[in-house]
Coordinates of C-alpha atoms in Angstrom, one line a residue:
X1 CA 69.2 96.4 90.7
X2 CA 70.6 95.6 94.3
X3 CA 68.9 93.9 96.9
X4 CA 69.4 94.3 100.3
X5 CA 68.5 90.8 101.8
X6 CA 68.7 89.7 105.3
X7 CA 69.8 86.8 105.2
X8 CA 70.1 84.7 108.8
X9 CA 73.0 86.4 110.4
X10 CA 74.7 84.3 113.9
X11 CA 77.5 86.3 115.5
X12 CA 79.6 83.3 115.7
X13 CA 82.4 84.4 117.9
X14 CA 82.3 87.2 120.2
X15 CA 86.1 88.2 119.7
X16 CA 86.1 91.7 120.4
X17 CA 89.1 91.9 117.8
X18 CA 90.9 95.6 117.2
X19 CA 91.5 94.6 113.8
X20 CA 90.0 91.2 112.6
X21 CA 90.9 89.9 109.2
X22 CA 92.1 87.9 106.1
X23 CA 89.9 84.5 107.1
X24 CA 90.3 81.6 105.0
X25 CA 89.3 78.2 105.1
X26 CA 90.9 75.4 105.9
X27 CA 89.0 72.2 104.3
X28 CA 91.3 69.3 105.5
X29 CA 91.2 70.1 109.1
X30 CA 87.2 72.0 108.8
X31 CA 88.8 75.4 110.6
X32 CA 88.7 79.0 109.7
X33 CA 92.0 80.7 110.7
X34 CA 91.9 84.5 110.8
X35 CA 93.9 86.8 111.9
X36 CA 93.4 90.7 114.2
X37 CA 96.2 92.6 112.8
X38 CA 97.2 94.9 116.1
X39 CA 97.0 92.0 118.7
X40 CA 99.9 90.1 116.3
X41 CA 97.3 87.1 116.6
X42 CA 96.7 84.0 114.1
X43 CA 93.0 82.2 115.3
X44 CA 91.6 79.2 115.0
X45 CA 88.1 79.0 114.9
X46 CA 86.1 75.3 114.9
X47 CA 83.1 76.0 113.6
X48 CA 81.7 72.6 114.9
X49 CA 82.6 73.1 118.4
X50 CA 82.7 77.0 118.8
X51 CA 86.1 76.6 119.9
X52 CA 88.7 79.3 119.2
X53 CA 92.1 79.5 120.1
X54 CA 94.8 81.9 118.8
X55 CA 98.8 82.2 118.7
X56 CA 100.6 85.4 119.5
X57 CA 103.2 85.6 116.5
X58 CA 104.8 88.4 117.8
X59 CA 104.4 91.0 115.2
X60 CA 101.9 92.7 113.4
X61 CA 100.4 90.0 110.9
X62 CA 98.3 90.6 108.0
X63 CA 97.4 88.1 106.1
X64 CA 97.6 84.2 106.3
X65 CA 97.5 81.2 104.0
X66 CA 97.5 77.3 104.5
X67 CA 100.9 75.6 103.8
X68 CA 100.8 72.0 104.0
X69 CA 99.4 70.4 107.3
X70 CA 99.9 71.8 110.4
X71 CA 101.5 75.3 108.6
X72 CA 100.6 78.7 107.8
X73 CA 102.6 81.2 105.6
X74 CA 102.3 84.4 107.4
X75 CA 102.8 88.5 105.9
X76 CA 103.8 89.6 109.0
X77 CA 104.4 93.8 109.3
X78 CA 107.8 93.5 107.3
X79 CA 108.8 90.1 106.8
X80 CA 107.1 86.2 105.6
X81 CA 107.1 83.8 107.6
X82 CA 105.6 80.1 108.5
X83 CA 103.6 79.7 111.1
X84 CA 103.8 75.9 113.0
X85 CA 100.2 75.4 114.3
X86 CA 101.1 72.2 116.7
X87 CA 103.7 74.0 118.3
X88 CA 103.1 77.9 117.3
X89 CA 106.9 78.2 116.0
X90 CA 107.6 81.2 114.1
X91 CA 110.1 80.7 111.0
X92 CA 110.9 84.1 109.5
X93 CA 111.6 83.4 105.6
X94 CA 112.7 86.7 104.0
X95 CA 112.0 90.4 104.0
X96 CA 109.7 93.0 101.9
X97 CA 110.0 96.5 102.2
X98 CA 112.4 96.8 105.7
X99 CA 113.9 100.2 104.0
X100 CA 109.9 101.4 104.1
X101 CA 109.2 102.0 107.6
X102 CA 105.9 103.7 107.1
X103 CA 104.6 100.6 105.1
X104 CA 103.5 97.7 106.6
X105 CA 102.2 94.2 104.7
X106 CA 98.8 94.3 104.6
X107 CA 96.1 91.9 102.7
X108 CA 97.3 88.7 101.0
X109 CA 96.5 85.0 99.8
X110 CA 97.6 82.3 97.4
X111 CA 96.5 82.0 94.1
X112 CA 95.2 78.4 92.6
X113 CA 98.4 77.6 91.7
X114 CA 100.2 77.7 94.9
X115 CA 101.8 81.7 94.9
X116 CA 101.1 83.8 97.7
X117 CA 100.8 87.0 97.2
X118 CA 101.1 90.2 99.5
X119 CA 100.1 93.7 99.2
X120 CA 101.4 96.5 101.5
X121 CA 100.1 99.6 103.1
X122 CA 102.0 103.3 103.1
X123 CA 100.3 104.7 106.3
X124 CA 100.9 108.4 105.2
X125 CA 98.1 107.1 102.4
X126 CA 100.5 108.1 99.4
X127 CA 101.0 106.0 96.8
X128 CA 104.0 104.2 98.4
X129 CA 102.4 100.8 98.7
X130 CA 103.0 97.9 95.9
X131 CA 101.8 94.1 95.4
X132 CA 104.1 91.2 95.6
X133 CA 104.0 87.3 94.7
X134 CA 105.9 84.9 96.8
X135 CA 106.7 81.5 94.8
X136 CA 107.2 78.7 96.0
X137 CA 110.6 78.3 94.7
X138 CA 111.6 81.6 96.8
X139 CA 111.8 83.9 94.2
X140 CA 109.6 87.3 95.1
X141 CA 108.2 89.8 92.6
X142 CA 106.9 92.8 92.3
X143 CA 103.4 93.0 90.4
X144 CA 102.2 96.2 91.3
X145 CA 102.9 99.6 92.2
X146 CA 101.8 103.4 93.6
X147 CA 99.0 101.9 95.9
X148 CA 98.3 103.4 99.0
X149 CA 96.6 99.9 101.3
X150 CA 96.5 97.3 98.9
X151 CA 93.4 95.1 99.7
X152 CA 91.0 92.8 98.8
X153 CA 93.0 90.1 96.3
X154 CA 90.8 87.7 94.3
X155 CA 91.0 85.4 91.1
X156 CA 87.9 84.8 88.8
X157 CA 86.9 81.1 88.7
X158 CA 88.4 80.6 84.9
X159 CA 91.5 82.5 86.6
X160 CA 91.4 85.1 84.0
X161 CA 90.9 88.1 86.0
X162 CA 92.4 89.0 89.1
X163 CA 91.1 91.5 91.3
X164 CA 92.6 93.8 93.8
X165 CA 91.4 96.6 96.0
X166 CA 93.3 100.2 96.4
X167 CA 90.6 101.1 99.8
X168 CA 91.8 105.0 100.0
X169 CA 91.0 105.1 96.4
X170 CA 87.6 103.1 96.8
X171 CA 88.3 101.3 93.6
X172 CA 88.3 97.4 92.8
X173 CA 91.0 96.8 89.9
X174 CA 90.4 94.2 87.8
X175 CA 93.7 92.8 85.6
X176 CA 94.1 90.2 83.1
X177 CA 95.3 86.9 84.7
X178 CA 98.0 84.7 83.2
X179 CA 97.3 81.6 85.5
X180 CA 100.2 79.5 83.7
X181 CA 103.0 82.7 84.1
X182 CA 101.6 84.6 86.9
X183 CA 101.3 87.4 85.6
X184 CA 98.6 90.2 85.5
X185 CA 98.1 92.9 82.5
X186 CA 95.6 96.0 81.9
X187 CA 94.4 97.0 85.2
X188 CA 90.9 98.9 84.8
X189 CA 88.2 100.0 87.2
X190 CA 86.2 97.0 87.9
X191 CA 84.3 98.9 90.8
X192 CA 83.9 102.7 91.9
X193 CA 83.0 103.6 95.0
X194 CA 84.0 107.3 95.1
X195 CA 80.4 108.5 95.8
X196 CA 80.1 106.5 98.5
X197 CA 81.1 106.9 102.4
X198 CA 82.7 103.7 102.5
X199 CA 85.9 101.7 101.2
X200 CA 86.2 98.3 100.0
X201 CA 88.5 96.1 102.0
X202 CA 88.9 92.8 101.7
X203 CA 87.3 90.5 99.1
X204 CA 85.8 87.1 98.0
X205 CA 84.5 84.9 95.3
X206 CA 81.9 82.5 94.7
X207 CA 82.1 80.3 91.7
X208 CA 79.3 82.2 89.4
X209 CA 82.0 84.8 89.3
X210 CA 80.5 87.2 91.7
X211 CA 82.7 89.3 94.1
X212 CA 81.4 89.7 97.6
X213 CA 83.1 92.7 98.9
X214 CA 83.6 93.7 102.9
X215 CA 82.9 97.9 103.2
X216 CA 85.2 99.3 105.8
X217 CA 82.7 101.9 107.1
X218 CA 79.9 100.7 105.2
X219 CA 77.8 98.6 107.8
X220 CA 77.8 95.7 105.4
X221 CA 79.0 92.9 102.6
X222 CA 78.3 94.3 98.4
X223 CA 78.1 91.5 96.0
X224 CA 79.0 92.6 92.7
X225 CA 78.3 90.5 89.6
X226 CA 81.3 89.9 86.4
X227 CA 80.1 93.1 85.4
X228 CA 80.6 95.3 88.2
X229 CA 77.1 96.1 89.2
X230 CA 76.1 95.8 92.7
X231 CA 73.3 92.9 92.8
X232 CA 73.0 92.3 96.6
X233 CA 73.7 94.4 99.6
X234 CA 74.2 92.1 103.5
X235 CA 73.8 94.4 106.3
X236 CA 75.5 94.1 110.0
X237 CA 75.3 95.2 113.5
X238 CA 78.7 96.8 113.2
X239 CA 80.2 99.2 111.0
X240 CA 84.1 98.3 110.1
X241 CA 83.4 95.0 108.2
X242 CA 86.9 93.8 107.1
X243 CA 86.7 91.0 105.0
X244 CA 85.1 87.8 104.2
X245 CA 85.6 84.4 102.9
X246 CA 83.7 81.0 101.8
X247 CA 83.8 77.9 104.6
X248 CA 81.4 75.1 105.1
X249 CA 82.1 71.5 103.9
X250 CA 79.8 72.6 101.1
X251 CA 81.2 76.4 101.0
X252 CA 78.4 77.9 101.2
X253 CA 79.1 79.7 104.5
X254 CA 80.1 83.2 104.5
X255 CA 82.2 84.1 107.2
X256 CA 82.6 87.5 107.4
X257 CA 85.9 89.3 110.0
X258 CA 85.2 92.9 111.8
X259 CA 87.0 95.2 113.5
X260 CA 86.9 97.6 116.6
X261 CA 89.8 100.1 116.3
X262 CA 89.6 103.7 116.5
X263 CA 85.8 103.5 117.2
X264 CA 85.3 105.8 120.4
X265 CA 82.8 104.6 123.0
X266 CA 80.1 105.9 121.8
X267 CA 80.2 104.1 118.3
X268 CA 81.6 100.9 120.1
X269 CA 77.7 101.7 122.3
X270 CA 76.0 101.8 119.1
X271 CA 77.8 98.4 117.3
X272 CA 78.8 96.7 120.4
X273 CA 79.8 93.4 118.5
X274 CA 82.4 95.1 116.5
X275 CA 85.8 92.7 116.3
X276 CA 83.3 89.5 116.3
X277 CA 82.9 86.9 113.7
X278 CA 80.2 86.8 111.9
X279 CA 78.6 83.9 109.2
X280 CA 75.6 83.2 107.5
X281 CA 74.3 80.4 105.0
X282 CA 74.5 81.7 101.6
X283 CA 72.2 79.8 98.6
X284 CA 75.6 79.9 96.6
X285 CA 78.9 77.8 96.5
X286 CA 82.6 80.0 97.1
X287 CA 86.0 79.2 96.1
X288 CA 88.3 77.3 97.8
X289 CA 91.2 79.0 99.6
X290 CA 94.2 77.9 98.0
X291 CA 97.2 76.3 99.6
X292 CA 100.4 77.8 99.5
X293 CA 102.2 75.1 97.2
X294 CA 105.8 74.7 99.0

């Protein structure tokens, strides 16, 4: 049965972003970067301090992942790239889906052994979008295809399962996980949201195995157990929660993205902190986000 616990809740950055997402954290320099989509911004957000400052990339960017010190790999709208943090240098690396100008790259992030890996978005909501993996030794693949906004990517921690969110759909795939070959293999329905109002966006795991789930929509963070079942329900002020990810020298810190777009005045009245940051202490331990191994 699912709780609904409120746990202590701090609004840690009033950002006002149209489209916050895809936060990870960065445990060498003790930063979450995160990105809002429209605004082509990459933050940087010291929890310490409460300092945030962000670089203007230039381009839609989705998704973000450490790459070695002082570098982010970046899923920009049509292209990867690396991201110089010292300098803010953009360095495109190669292209995914040019010929598909209705799609766009949406959520991504590196598995535990160093692959990034992208899924895009078909904004007529057919089943146009795929999932990719980036290696590190340049070679790109296709893993998945006929999605419509691929969200929501996550790894169990014996990295047996992946998981991957189709948010039209309101499903959460789960897929064998071959961490050696990287490789994934008899997607099921791991979640089903289809009686509910909201989607699942973007995703993250703690290391009992639970998924904690952002609901675009849906006013608030699901934590799911191995199973599937809903077990604990986090409300917030604001309804487009985006995604979320485990920080903290301990990682016990959820910090959870939002967003502001398409909300007329009257909704952005009633959930005025929409596009702001958001963490709270959790009682468990997350999984690290993994560096992009190039």
């Amino acid at each position: 049965m699912s709780q609904i616990v409120q746990y202590p809740l701090h609004n840690v950055l009033e950002a006002r972003a149209r489209l916050g997402e895809g936060p990870i954290w960065d445990s060498t320099q003790n930063l979450i970067y995160w990105v809002d989509i429209y605004n082509h911004r990459v933050h940087q957000f010291d929890p310490a301090t409460g300092k945030n400052c962000f670089f203007d990339v230039g381009d839609v960017v989705g998704a973000i992942a450490t790459a070695g010190a002082d570098r982010l790999i970046m899923a920009l709208r049509h292209h990867l790239a690396f991201l110089n943090t010292q300098t803010g240098e953009v360095t495109p690396i190669l292209e995914i889906e040019a010929n598909l100008p209705e799609n766009r790259l949406n959520d991504g992030k590196c598995d535990p052994q160093g692959r990034f890996w992208i899924g895009s978005m078909s904004s007529s909501e057919k089943p146009h979008a795929n999932l990719y993996r980036y290696d590190a030794d340049g070679s790109l693949h296709v893993m998945e295809t006929g999605l419509t906004i691929s969200n929501g990517l996550g790894w169990s921690p014996d990295q047996k399962t992946f998981y991957l969110a189709d948010s039209p759909h309101q499903k959460i795939y789960a897929y064998d996980f071959d961490s050696v070959t990287g490789n994934i293999i008899n997607r099921r329905t791991f979640v089903d949201l289809t009686h509910e109002s909201f989607h699942p966006d973007g995703l993250t795991i703690d290391s009992q195995g639970n998924i904690w789930s952002a609901m675009w929509d849906g006013w608030c963070v699901i934590r799911f157990n191995p199973k599937g079942e809903e077990i604990l329900r986090i409300n917030l002020p604001v309804p487009l929660v985006t995604s979320c990810t485990f920080g903290g020298k301990d990682l016990q810190t959820l910090y959870i993205t939002t967003a502001s777009v398409g909300l007329s005045q009257a909704e952005i009245e009633k959930s005025f902190y929409s596009g702001d940051l958001f963490a709270l202490q959790t009682d468990v331990t997350g999984l690290p986000s993994y560096n992009f191994d190039k």
